[in-house]
């Protein structure tokens, strides 16, 4: 659906933002919590340095606020509107969702953040 070369593909798969050839993360599974945020220094395919400046990924905290809110709103709508729960249960559903999806939220935020600054490059992808 989302092909290589589109931002959405890069964000959802956590691949190198420039060539979309390999994962930025050491371990593709975000639920291995000790490695959830350990990333490769550079792309082995196109040699892009992911951490363009010191503390680069601190900025992804701003993105994670938005992503987290999106998950919370989704949890609320599903439990309150579709499942017809009361407000207390809906609140519990939001808390549970935020905890359960924390590794995913952190990674998606990083992926969105790096994709603000780097763009897909066809030339590098073919190498
Ligand atoms: Zn690359």
XYZ file of C-alpha atoms and ligand atoms in Angstrom:
128
model
C 0.000 0.000 0.000
C 2.696 2.465 1.047
C 5.571 1.933 -1.307
C 9.247 2.501 -0.747
C 10.028 6.133 -1.309
C 7.012 7.493 0.548
C 7.365 9.132 3.958
C 4.665 6.892 5.378
C 6.657 3.796 4.426
C 9.735 5.165 6.151
C 7.824 6.140 9.286
C 5.884 2.906 9.682
C 8.861 0.650 9.052
C 11.555 2.617 10.861
C 13.925 2.345 7.936
C 16.749 4.668 6.917
C 14.988 7.911 5.862
C 17.276 8.451 2.877
C 17.428 5.056 1.148
C 14.618 3.037 2.817
C 16.846 -0.026 2.552
C 17.482 -1.053 6.130
C 16.111 -0.611 9.647
C 17.546 2.195 11.759
C 17.124 0.066 14.854
C 19.375 -2.717 16.124
C 16.356 -4.872 16.900
C 13.286 -4.598 14.707
C 10.981 -5.623 17.550
C 10.206 -2.531 19.719
C 8.998 -4.738 22.577
C 12.504 -5.908 23.395
C 12.583 -3.021 25.862
C 16.309 -2.971 26.569
C 16.927 -2.370 22.860
C 13.810 -0.316 22.109
C 15.802 2.822 21.349
C 19.219 1.458 20.382
C 19.919 2.556 16.854
C 22.669 2.038 14.336
C 25.128 4.910 14.068
C 24.975 5.038 10.284
C 23.084 3.377 7.452
C 25.182 0.512 6.100
C 23.705 1.073 2.627
C 23.990 4.850 2.066
C 26.146 5.869 5.061
C 23.624 8.417 6.342
C 24.348 9.431 9.930
C 21.045 9.158 11.800
C 21.948 11.313 14.781
C 22.685 14.433 12.740
C 23.673 16.426 15.822
C 24.137 15.652 19.536
C 20.833 14.947 21.287
C 19.046 15.046 17.953
C 16.293 12.688 19.080
C 15.298 14.796 22.083
C 13.153 16.679 19.602
C 11.102 13.556 19.014
C 9.580 14.178 22.463
C 7.496 16.942 20.931
C 6.266 14.517 18.295
C 5.544 11.814 20.855
C 3.166 14.193 22.620
C 1.061 14.324 19.477
C 1.380 10.629 18.713
C 0.500 9.735 22.310
C -2.547 11.976 22.173
C -3.675 10.249 18.989
C -3.428 6.835 20.699
C -5.271 8.154 23.762
C -8.092 9.603 21.681
C -8.370 6.342 19.741
C -8.526 4.332 22.990
C -11.186 6.644 24.373
C -13.353 6.485 21.266
C -13.105 2.695 21.046
C -13.991 2.077 24.705
C -16.477 4.911 25.308
C -18.256 5.181 21.985
C -18.013 1.701 20.484
C -17.925 -0.493 23.593
C -20.213 1.767 25.626
C -18.086 1.791 28.793
C -18.396 4.459 31.496
C -15.838 7.248 31.956
C -13.775 5.436 34.609
C -13.337 2.379 32.405
C -12.542 4.598 29.429
C -9.846 6.321 31.511
C -8.416 2.922 32.436
C -8.409 1.954 28.779
C -6.428 5.099 27.929
C -3.827 4.399 30.624
C -3.514 0.749 29.562
C -3.166 1.742 25.909
C -0.472 4.328 26.659
C 1.555 1.768 28.619
C 1.055 -1.051 26.123
C 2.000 1.053 23.111
C 4.803 3.069 24.709
C 7.639 1.416 22.723
C 5.711 1.819 19.479
C 4.903 5.467 20.256
C 8.550 6.246 21.006
C 9.749 4.656 17.787
C 7.093 6.164 15.557
C 7.922 9.571 17.066
C 11.599 9.142 16.267
C 10.738 8.023 12.753
C 8.494 11.042 12.184
C 11.115 13.380 13.673
C 13.973 12.149 11.469
C 11.706 12.249 8.425
C 11.162 15.978 8.985
C 14.847 16.558 8.308
C 15.857 13.864 5.835
C 14.273 13.004 2.539
C 14.190 9.970 0.323
C 16.896 9.940 -2.337
C 16.431 7.621 -5.338
C 20.099 7.696 -6.269
C 21.179 6.440 -2.881
C 18.481 3.828 -2.721
C 19.782 2.046 -5.809
C 23.338 1.664 -4.627
Zn 20.318 4.479 4.030
